[in-house]
XYZ file of C-alpha atoms in Angstrom:
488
model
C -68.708 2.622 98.328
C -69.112 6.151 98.110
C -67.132 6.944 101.469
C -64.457 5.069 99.879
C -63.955 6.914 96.747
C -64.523 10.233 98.558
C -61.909 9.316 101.354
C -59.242 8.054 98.842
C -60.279 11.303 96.599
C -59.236 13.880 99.473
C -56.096 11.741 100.982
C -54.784 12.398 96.837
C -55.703 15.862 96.964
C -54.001 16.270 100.500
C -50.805 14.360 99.139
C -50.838 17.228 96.524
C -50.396 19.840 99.355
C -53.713 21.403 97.939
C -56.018 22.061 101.271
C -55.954 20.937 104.531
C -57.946 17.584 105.745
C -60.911 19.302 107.142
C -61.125 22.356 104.555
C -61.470 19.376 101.806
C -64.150 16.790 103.996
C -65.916 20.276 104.672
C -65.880 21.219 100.545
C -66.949 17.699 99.623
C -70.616 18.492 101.065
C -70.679 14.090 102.019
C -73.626 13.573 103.596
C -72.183 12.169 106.860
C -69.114 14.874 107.530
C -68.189 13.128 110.742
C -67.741 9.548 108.920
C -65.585 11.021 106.420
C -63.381 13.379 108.361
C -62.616 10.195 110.831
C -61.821 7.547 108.484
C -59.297 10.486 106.237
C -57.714 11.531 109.695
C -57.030 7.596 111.095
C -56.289 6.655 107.470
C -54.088 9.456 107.004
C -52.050 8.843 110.487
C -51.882 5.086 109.821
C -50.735 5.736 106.225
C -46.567 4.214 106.899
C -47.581 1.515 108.301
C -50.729 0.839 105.754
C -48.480 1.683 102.995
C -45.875 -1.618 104.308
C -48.729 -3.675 104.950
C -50.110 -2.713 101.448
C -46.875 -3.276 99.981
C -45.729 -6.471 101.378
C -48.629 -7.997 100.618
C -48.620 -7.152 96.840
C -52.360 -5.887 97.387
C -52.029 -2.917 94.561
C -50.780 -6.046 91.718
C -53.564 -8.379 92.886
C -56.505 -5.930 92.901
C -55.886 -3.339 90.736
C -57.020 -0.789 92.834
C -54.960 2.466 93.413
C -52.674 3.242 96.751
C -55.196 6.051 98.421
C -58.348 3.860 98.029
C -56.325 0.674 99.199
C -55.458 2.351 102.255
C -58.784 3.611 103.242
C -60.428 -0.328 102.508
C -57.309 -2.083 104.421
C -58.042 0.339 107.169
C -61.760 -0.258 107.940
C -60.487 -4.345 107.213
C -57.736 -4.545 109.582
C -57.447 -1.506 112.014
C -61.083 0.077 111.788
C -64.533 -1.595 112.715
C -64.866 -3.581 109.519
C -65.390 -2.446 106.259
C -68.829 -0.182 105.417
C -69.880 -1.446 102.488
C -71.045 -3.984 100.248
C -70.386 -4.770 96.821
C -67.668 -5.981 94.467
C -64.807 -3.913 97.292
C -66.193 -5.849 99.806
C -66.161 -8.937 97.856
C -62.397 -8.399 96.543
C -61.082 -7.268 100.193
C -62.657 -10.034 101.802
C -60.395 -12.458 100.038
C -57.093 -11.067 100.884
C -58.253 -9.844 104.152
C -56.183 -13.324 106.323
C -52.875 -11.963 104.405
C -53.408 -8.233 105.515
C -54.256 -9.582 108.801
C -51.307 -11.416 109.237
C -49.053 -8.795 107.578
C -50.390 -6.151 110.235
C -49.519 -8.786 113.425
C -46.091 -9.737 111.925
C -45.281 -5.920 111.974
C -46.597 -5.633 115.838
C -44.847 -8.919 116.977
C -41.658 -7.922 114.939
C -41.718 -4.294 116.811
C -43.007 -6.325 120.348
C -46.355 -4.081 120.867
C -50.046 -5.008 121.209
C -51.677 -2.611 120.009
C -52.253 -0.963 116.866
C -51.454 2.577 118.005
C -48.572 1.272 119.783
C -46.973 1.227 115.960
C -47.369 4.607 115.492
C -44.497 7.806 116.077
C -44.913 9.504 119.465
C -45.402 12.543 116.971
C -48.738 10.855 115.665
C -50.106 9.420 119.013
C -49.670 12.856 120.356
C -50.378 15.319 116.894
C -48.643 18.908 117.256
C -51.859 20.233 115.053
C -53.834 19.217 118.304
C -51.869 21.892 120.376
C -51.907 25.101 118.402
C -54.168 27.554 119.190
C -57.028 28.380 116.722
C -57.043 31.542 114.051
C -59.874 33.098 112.799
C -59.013 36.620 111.158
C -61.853 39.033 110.647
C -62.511 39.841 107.375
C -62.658 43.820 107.961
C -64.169 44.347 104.499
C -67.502 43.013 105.840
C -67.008 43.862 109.356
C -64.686 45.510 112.386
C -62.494 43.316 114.881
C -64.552 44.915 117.692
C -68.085 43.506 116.270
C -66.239 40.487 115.829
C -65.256 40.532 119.416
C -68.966 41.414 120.563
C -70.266 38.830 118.479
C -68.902 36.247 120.248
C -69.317 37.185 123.553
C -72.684 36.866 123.111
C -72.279 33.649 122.147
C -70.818 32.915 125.325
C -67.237 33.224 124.731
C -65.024 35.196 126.929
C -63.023 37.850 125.696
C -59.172 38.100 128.108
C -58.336 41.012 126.061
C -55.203 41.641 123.979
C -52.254 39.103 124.026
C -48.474 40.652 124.631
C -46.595 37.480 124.976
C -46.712 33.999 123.356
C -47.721 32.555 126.478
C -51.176 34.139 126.262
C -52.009 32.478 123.050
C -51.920 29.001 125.052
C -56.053 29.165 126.089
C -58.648 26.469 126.893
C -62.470 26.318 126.689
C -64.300 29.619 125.474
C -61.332 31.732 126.278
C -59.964 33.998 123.035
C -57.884 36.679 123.091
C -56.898 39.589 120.199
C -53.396 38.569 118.439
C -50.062 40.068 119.762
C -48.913 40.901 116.276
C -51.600 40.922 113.743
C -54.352 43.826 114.971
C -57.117 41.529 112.684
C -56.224 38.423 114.423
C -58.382 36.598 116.968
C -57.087 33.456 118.953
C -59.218 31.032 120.478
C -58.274 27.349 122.060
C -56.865 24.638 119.689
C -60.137 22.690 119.543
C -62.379 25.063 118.631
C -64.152 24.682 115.511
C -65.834 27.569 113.142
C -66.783 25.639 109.907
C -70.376 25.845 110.375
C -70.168 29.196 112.479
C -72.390 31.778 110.847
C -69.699 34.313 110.738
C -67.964 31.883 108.491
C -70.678 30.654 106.364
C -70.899 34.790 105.561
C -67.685 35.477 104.785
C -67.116 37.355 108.242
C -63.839 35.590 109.652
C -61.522 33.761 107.567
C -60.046 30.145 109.248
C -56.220 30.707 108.369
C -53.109 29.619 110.427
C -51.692 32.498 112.144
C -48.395 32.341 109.675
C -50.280 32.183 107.061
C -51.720 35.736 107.289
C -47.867 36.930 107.505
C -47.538 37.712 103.923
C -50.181 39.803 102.576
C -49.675 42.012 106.189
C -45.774 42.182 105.206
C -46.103 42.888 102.231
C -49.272 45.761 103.332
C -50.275 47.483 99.865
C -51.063 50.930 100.082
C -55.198 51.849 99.442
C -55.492 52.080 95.797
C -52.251 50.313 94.593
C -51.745 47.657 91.416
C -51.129 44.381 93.812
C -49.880 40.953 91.854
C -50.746 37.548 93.907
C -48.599 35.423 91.673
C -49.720 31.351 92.644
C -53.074 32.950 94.589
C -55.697 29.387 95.084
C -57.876 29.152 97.094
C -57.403 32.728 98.113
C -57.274 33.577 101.469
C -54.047 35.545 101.006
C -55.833 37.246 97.920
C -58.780 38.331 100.149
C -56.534 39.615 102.914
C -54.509 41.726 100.215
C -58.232 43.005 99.434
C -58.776 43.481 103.103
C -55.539 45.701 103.360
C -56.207 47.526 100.196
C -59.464 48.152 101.149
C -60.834 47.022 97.862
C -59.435 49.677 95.700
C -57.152 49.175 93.273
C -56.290 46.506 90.998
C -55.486 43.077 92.847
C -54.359 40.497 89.478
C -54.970 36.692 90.773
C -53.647 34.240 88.641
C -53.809 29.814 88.905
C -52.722 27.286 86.617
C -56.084 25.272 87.675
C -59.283 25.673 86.361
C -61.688 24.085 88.963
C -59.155 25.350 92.194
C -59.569 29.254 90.524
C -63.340 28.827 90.253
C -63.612 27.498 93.721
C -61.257 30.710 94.755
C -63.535 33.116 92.748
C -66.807 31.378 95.071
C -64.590 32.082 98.196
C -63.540 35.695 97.206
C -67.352 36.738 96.255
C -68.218 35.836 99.813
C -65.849 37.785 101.333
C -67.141 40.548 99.532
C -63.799 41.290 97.359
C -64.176 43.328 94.098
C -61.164 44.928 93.265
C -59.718 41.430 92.029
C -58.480 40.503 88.263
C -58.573 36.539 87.930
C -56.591 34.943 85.440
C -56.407 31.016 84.348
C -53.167 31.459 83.594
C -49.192 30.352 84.331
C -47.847 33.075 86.294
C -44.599 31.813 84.424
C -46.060 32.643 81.224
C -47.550 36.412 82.168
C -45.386 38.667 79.897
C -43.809 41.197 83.146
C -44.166 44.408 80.179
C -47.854 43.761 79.167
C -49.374 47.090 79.387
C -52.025 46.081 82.289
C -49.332 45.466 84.557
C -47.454 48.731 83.948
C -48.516 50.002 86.992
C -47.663 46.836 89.572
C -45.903 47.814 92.390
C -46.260 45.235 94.986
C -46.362 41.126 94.581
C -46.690 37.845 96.864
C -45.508 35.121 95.771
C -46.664 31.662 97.407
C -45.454 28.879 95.102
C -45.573 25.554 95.180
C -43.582 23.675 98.109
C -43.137 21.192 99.826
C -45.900 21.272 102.377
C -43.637 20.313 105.416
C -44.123 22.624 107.627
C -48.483 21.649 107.583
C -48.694 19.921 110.942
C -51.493 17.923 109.324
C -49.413 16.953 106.160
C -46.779 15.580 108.132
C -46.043 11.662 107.770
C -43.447 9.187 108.223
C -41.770 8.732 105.115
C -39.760 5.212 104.456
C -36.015 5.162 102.869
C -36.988 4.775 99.284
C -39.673 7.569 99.808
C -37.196 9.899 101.496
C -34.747 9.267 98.644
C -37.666 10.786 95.939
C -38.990 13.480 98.091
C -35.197 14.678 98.068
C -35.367 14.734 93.732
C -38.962 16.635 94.351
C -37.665 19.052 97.167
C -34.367 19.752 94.395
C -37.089 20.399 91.388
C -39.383 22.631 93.707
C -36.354 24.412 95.198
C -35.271 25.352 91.151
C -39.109 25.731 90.606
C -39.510 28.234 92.888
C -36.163 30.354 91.955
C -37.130 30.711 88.355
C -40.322 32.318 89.725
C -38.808 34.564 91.861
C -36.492 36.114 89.005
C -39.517 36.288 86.961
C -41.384 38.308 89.303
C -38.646 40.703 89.792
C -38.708 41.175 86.194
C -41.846 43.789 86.451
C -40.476 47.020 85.415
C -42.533 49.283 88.312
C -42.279 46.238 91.112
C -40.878 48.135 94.420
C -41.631 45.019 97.252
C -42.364 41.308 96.510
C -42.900 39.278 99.509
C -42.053 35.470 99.094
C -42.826 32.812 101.047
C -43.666 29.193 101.655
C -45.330 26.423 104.166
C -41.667 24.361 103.758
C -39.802 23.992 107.121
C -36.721 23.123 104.448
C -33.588 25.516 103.752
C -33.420 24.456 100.051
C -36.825 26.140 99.389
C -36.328 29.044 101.678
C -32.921 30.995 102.471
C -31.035 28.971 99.959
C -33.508 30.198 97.156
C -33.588 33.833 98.687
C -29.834 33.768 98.352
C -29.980 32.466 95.094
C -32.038 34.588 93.863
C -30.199 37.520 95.407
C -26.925 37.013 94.046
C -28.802 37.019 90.196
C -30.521 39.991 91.049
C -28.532 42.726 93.219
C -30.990 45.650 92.335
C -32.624 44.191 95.548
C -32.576 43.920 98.963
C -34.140 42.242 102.032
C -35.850 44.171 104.462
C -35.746 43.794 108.113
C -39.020 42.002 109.081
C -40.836 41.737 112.550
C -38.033 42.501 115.100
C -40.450 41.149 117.814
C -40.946 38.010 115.865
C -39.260 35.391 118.079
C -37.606 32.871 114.849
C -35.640 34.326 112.594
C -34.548 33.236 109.377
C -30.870 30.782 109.472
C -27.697 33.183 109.221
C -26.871 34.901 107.199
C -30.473 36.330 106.326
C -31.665 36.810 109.914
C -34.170 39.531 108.219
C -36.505 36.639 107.259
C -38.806 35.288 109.352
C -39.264 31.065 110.062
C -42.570 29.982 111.750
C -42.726 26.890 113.519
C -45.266 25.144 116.195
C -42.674 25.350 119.153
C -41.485 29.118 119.127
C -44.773 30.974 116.894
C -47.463 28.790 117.892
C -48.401 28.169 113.973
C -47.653 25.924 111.239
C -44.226 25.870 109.778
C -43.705 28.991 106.893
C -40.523 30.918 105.552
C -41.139 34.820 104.889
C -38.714 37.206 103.075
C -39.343 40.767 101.938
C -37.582 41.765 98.958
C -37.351 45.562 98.048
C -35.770 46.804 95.205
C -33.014 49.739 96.386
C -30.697 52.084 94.199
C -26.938 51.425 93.383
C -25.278 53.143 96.885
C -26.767 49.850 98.037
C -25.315 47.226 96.255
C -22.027 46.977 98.070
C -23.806 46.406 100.906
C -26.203 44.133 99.621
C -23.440 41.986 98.422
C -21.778 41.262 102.032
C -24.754 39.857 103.048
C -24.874 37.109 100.523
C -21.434 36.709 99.921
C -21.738 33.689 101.705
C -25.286 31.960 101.552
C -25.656 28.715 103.371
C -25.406 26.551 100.396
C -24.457 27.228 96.605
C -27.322 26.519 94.319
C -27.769 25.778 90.730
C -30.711 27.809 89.404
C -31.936 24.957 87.602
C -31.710 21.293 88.714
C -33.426 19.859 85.806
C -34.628 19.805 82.043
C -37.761 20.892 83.078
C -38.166 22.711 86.231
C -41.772 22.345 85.879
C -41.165 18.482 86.844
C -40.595 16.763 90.032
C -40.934 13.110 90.970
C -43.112 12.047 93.229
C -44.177 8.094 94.481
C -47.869 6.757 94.084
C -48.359 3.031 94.189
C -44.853 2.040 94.112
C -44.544 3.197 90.829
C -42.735 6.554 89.641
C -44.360 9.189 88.102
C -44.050 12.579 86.681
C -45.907 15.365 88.079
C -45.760 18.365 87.058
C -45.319 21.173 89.529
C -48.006 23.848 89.091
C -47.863 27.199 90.711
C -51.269 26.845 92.257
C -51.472 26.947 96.199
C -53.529 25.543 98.794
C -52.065 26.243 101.995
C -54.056 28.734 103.690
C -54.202 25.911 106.851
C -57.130 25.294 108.940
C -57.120 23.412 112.040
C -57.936 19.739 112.272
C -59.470 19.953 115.333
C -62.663 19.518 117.265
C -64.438 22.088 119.732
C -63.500 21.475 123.533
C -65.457 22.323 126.659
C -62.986 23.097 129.020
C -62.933 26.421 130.697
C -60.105 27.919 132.670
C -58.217 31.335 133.421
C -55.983 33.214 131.645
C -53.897 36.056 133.158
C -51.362 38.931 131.780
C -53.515 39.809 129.203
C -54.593 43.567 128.398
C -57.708 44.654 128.798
């Protein structure tokens, strides 16, 4: 029963966009890791067609039970190897288990395939997240890139040298290479798996997606400065803000959630950061003119989003569920606007990076152009000319992230700088026409956004806590093979 409740407690906490698959089996310290992390993934992949089976059988009404731990049980029933456990779930599956049967054959006669993976997307027989390379930064508060490097050649991996071109990021077996944009960036082979890797355990290398790193490097606080991470859990951007300031200054951290802040403070500690501020707070609610933050000069914001552009988040969504993700993606979109303009609102505040895991224009250039056009006392600045996606005209000086052209997860960047008035004619041409109009506020509340559990509608409110510092969910691989145009 207990693999139950802990796979139906991470599938709600990865519907919440709050950590990766993996990151959360790994956190949960199960007993059997393996177990777990299979029966999430396959329920997670199977979750559409679960969900109809589920729904057309009225399972939720006749049991009682809730959506996430009705998918995990009808899994193991009907598509797994049989339920493992005993008990009253057992007992109360076992008597509706000819109706989810037959529901799950009517839906493979009715789309003429014989197997159960045969109902699945192409996208989910063949995952994108099982393609992209694997990121480990080095955490160069505790260490150097080049004992990084030497560590793990003497565990056996080989080093190809420096990457110049995408191409040299696609590797297999032990290969790895050093990043061709970020110096503190090493790239090994999608499969290759550093959860229980020593370096890890000691807060040596940091597993985060490539495009993920993006904003604290953008934004690149100066030794010493007063740095603001706005919506900062679990920390991974906060540490690498650390990392760049080379723990000196003052780096404020703030999170609407309790338990997610403490599990940030346990992840900062081990990477050795001191120069942070935390604060269980609403970064809404943190008065821009309060004396400690006289001095802030630099601020990312992450917000809430979406979650789209995680590979592993990805699912298909059915017409009614399309319909309220469309309501949520309006209320995050307004959401994440109104905490834009209140980060500009710090009186010293010279850069504030902004960015998001959404592959969706609302949340990205339409809120940048938004936000813009209600506050012309700033500008965008020009980001990563090499970069090979830009951001959809007319703010080409963002950057987009996607698995085809970066080789990452999907994420939205945008620098914003503030600039003096010989700048605001020009500032205005570019945003004189954004892609789309919108409404800074789509709601009562823009702390509300609906979202679909069970078949019943909800409110949730929308925090500005994030989780999306995206490790891969993959396993290690043993091929070997050679890589060439690298520099040595």
């Amino acid at each position: 029963m207990a693999l139950y409740a802990k796979a139906a407690e991470i599938l709600e906490k990865v519907e919440r966009k709050q950590a990766t698959v993996k990151t959360l089996v790994y956190d949960s310290k199960f007993q059997n890791i393996k177990q777990l992390f299979a029966l999430v993934c396959e329920t997670q992949k199977f979750s559409s067609i679960l969900q109809e089976i589920i729904e057309s059988t009225k399972l939720l009404k006749q049991t009682k039970i809730k959506i996430n731990l009705a998918k995990v049980l009808v899994y193991d029933l009907v598509i797994g190897k049989g339920l493992k456990c005993g008990g009253a779930w057992k007992a109360l599956m076992m008597k509706h288990r000819s109706r989810l049967q037959a529901a799950l054959a009517r839906m493979k006669i009715k789309q003429k395939v014989s197997r159960n993976q045969d109902l699945l997307s192409s996208s989910l027989q063949h995952p994108e997240g099982d393609q992209l390379p694997r990121y480990v930064r080095v955490n160069t508060l505790k260490t150097t890139v080049e004992d990084a490097i030497d560590y793990f050649k003497r565990e056996g991996f080989s080093y190809l040298g420096q990457a110049y071109r995408l191409d040299d990021l696609n590797l297999k077996g032990k290969s790895f290479v050093g990043d061709l944009h970020l110096s503190d960036l090493l790239v090994f082979s999608p499969k290759t798996d550093f959860h229980d890797h020593n370096l890890y355990k000691a807060g040596h290398i940091i597993l985060q997606d490539k495009a993920s790193c993006l904003p604290a490097y953008l934004l690149n606080p100066p030794t010493g400065s007063h740095v603001l991470d706005a919506c900062a859990a679990p920390g991974n951007k906060t540490s690498h803000l650390a990392a760049i300031m080379k723990n000196k200054g003052r780096l404020f951290a703030f999170d609407l959630d309790a338990k997610r802040l403490s599990t940030m403070s346990t992840l900062l500690l081990r990477a050795g950061v001191t120069c942070q501020q935390l604060a269980n707070q609403d970064f809404l609610k943190v008065d821009p003119d309060g004396p400690q933050y006289k001095d802030v000069e630099y601020i990312l914001l992450d917000p809430s989003c979406s979650g789209s552009g995680m590979v592993c988040l990805r699912d298909e969504a059915s017409p009614s569920q399309k319909e309220q993700d469309k309501r949520r993606l309006q209320a995050l979109a307004a959401f994440q606007l109104h905490c834009l303009n209140h980060a500009l609102r710090f009186p010293r505040l010279q850069r504030l990076v902004y960015s998001t895991c959404s592959i969706h224009t609302e949340e990205n250039e339409q809120v940048v152009a938004a936000c813009l056009l209600q506050n012309p006392g700033f500008r965008l600045v020009p980001l990563l000319q090499q970069w090979p996606e830009r951001g959809l005209a007319p703010l080409t000086k963002c950057l987009r992230a996607s698995t085809t052209k970066t080789l990452t997860h999907g994420f939205f960047v945008a620098l914003l700088e503030r600039h003096t008035a010989q700048r605001l004619e020009e500032q205005a041409s570019e945003t004189l026409n954004p892609i789309a109009e919108m409404s800074p506020s789509t709601s009562k509340d823009i702390h509300e956004a609906d979202i679909t559990e069970g078949g019943d509608e909800v409110q949730e409110p929308i925090s500005t806590t994030k989780d999306m510092d995206m490790a891969e969910e993959a396993n290690p691989t043993e091929e070997n093979t050679e890589t060439s145009g690298m520099k040595k």
